[in-house]
Short mmCIF file of C-alpha atoms in Angstrom, two decimals:
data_model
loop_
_atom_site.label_atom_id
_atom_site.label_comp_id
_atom_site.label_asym_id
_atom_site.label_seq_id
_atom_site.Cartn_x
_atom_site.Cartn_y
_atom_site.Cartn_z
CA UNK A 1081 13.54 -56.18 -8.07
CA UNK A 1082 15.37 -55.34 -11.38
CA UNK A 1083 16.64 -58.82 -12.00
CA UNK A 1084 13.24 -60.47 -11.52
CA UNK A 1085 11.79 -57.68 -14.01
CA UNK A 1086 14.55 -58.78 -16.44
CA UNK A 1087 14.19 -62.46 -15.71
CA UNK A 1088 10.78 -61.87 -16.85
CA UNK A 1089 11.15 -60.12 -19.84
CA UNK A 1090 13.47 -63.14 -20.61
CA UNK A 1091 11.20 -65.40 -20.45
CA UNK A 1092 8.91 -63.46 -22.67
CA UNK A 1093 11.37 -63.98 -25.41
CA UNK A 1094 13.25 -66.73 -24.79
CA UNK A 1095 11.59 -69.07 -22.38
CA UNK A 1096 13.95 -70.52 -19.77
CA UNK A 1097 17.21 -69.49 -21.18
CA UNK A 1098 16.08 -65.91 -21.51
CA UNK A 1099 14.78 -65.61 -17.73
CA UNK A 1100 18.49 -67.06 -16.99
CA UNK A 1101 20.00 -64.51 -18.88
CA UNK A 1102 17.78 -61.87 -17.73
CA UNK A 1103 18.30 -62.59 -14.33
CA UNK A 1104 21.94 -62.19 -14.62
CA UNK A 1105 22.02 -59.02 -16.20
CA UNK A 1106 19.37 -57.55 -13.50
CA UNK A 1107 21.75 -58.70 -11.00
CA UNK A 1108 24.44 -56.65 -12.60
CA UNK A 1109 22.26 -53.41 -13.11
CA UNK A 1110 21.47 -53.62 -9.70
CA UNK A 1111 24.92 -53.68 -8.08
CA UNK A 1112 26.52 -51.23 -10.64
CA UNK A 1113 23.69 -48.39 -10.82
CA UNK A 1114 21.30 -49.71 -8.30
CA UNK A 1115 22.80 -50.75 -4.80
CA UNK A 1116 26.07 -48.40 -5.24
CA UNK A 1117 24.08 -45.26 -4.61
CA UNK A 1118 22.60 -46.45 -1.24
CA UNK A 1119 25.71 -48.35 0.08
CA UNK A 1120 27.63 -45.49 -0.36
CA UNK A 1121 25.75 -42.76 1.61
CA UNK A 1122 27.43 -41.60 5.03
CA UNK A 1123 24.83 -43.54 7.98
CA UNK A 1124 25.92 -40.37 10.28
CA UNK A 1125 24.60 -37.34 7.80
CA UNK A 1126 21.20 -39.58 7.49
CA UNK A 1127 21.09 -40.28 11.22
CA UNK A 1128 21.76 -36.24 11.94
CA UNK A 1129 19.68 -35.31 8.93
CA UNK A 1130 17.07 -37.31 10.49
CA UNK A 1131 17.11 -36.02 13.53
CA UNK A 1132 17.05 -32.61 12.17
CA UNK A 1133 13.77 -33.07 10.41
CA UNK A 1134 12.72 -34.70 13.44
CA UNK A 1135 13.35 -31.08 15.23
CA UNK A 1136 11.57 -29.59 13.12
CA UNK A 1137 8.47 -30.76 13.01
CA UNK A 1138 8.34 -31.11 16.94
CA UNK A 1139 8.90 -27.61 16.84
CA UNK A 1140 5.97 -27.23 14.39
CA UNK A 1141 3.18 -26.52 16.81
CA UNK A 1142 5.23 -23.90 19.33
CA UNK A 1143 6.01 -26.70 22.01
CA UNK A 1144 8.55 -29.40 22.20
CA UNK A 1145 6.02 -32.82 23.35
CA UNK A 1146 7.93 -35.25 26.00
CA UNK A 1147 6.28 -37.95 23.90
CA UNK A 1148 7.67 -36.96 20.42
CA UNK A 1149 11.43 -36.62 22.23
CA UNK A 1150 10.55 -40.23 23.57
CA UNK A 1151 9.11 -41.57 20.58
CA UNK A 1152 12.35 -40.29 18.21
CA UNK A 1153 15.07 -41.82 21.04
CA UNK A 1154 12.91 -45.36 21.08
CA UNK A 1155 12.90 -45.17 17.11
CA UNK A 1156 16.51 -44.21 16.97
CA UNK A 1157 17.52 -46.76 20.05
CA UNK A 1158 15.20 -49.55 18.35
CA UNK A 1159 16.49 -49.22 14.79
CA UNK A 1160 20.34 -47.78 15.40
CA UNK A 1161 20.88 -49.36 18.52
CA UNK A 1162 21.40 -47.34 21.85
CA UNK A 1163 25.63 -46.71 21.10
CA UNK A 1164 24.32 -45.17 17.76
CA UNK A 1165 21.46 -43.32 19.44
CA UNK A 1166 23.74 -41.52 21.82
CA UNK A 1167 26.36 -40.91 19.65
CA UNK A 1168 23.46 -39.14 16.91
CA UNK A 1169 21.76 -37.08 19.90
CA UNK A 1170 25.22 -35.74 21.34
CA UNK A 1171 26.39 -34.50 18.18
CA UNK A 1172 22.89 -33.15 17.39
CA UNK A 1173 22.63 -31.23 20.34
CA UNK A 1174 26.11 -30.06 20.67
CA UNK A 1175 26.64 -28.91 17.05
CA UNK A 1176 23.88 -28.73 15.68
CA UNK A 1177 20.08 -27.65 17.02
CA UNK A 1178 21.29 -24.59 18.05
CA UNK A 1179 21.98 -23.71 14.57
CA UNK A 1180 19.64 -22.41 11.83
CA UNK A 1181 17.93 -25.39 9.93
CA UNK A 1182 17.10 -25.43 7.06
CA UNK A 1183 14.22 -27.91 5.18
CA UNK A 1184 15.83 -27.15 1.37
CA UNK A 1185 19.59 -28.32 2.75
CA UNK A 1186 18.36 -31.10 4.59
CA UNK A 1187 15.94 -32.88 2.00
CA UNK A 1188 18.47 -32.00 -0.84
CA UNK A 1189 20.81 -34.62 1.03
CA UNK A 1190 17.96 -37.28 1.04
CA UNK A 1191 17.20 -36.32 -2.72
CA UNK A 1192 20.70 -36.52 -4.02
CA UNK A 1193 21.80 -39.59 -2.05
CA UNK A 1194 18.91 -42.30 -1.35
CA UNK A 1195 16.46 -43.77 -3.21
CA UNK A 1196 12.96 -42.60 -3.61
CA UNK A 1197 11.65 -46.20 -1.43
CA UNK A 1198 14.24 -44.65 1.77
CA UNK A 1199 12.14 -40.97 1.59
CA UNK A 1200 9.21 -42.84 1.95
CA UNK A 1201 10.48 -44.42 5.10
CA UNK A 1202 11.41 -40.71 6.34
CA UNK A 1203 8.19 -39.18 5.32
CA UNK A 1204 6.28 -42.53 7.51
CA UNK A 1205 9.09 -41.91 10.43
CA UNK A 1206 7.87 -38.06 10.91
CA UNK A 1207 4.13 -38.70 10.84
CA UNK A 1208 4.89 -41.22 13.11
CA UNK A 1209 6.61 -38.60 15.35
CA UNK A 1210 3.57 -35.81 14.85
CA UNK A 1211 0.85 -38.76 15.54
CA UNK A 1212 2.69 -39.39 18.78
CA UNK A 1213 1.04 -37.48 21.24
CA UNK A 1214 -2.36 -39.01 19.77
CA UNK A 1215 -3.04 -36.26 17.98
CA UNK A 1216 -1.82 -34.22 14.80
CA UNK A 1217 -2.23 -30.59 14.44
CA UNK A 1218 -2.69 -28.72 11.49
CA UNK A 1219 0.21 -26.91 11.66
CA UNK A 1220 2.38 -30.21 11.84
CA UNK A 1221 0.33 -31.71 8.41
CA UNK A 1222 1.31 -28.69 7.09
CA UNK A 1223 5.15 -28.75 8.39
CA UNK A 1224 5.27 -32.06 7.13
CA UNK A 1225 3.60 -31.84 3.63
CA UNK A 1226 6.05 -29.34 2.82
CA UNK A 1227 9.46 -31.46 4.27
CA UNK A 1228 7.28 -34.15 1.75
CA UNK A 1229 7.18 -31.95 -1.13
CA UNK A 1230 10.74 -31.21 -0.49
CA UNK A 1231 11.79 -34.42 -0.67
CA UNK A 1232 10.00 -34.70 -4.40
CA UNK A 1233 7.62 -37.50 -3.08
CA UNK A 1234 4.78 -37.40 -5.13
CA UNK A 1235 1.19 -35.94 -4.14
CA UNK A 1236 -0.41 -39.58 -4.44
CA UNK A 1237 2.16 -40.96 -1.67
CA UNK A 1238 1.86 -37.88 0.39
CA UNK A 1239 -1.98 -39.07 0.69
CA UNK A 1240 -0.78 -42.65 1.07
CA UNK A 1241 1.42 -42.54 3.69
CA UNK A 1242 -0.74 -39.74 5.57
CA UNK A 1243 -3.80 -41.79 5.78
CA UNK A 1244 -1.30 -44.28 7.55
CA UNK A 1245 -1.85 -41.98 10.96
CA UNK A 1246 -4.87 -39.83 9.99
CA UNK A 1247 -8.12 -42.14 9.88
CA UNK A 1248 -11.24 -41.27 7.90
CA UNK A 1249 -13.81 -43.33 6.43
CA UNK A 1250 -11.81 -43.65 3.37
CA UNK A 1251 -8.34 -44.17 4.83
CA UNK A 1252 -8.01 -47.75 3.19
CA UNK A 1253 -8.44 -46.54 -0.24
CA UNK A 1254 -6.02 -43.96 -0.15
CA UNK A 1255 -3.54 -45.74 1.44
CA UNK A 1256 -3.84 -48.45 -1.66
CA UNK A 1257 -3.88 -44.76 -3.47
CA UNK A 1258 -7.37 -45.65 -5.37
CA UNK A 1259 -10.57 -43.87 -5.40
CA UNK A 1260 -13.47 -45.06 -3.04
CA UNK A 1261 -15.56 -45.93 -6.23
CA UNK A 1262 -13.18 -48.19 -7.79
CA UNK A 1263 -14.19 -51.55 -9.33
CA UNK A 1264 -12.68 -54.90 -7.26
CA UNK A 1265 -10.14 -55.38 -10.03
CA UNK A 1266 -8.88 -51.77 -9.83
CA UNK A 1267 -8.20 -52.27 -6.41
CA UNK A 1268 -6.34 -55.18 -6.90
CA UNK A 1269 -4.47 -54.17 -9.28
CA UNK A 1270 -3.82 -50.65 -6.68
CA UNK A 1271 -2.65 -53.61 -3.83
CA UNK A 1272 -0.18 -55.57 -6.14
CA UNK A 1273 1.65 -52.24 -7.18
CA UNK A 1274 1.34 -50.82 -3.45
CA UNK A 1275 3.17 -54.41 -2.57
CA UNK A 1276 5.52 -53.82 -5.35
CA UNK A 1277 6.42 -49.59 -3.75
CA UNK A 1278 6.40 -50.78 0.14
CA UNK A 1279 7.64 -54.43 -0.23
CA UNK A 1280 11.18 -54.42 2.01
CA UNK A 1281 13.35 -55.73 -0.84
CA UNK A 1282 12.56 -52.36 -2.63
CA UNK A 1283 14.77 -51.30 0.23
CA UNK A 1284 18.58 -52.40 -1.25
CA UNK A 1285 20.50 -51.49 1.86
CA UNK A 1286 23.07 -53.08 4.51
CA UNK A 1287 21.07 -51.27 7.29
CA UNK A 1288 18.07 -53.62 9.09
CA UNK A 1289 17.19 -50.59 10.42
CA UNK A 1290 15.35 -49.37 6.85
CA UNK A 1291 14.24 -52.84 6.29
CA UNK A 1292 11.98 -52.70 9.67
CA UNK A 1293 10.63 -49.13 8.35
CA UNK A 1294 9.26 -51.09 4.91
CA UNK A 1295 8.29 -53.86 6.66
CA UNK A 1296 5.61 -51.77 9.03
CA UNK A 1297 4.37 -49.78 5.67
CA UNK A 1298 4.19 -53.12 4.12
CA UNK A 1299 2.41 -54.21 6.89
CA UNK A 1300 0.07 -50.98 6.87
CA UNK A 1301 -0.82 -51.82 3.04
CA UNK A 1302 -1.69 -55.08 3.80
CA UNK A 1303 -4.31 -54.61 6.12
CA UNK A 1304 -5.44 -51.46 4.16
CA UNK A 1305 -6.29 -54.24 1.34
CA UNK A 1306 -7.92 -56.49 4.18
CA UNK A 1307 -10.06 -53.87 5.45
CA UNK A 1308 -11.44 -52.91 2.09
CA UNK A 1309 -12.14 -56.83 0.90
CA UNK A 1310 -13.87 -57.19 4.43
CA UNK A 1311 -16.03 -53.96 3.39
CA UNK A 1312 -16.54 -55.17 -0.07
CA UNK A 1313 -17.04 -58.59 0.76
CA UNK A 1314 -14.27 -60.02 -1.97
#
């Protein structure tokens, strides 16, 4: 994303040569400061950290669900593979849900070592857990807003990404994070920076299992804007 910014700042200035140049140099931000800060984070603390959030908001409501257990093993088997899986939900449960968890500890992790696109993905993965058992309780919103707030994801994407699972009348508009009585360009404008947040290449990592988390928000987002131009008739 950073060298196509740059390439077009380039070409601003210079025209053709500049986008060249600006290209190159985006390529070079995003290796040295950019991709070096995902690549580098341990795949076992996120997969245990993971599963750890995942704990606790099954716990939320006072009862563990057979169909939030089966819905975090068929995420973990379908984006780790089923080696991975097993290896995650052995150590988990040998060293590590009998012990005292804690949301701060946990979320620090995600805040220190991934980008703000990956907590996104997180946030989407444990709705996606609450919702289910085709139903979210209060209690679990609640659980969740907090891990969310944790996490420093921003009220506006809280909304977003809840209105994903929980649908109301207005659930399109704040998924595209704009008001209900916004004009047809301000909602356009709303679905090319939603593409820009959710689109997978925001995601700069060697794991396809984070790309196929983007891809289904991206996919959300896009028939959030559908919906609404079917409504509006644009």
């Amino acid at each position: 994303m950073v060298k196509w910014i740059a390439a077009f700042i380039g070409y601003s200035y210079y025209r053709f040569p500049g986008a060249i140049i600006g290209f190159f140099l985006g390529q070079i931000i995003e290796k040295r400061f950019i991709n070096s800060r995902t690549n580098n984070i341990n795949q076992d603390k996120i997969e245990l950290n993971l599963l750890t959030l995942a704990s606790i908001v099954i716990k939320a409501d006072g009862k563990v669900d057979k169909n939030e257990l089966s819905y975090v093993r068929n995420f973990f088997i379908t984006h780790f593979g089923k080696s991975r899986a097993d290896q995650a939900f052995k150590i988990f449960n040998t060293k590590i849900k009998n012990q005292s968890q804690s949301i701060y500890e946990v979320t620090n992790y995600f805040v220190e070592n991934t980008q703000y696109a990956l907590r996104l993905q997180v946030l989407h993965f444990l709705y996606g857990i609450a919702n289910s058992d085709g139903s979210i309780d209060k209690v679990e919103i609640d659980k969740i807003d907090d891990i969310a707030k944790n996490l420093k994801i921003n009220y506006a994407d809280i909304e977003s990404i809840k209105a994903m699972f929980i649908k109301s009348t207005d659930s399109s508009y704040k998924i595209l994070e704009v008001d209900k009585a916004a004009s047809v360009d301000e909602i356009k404008k709303a679905y090319r920076d939603m593409v820009k947040k959710y689109h997978p290449d925001r995601i700069r990592s060697k794991e396809k299992s984070l790309l196929k988390g983007a891809e289904e928000k991206f996919r959300q987002v896009q028939e959030a804007y559908e919906a609404i131009k079917k409504e509006r008739k644009f």
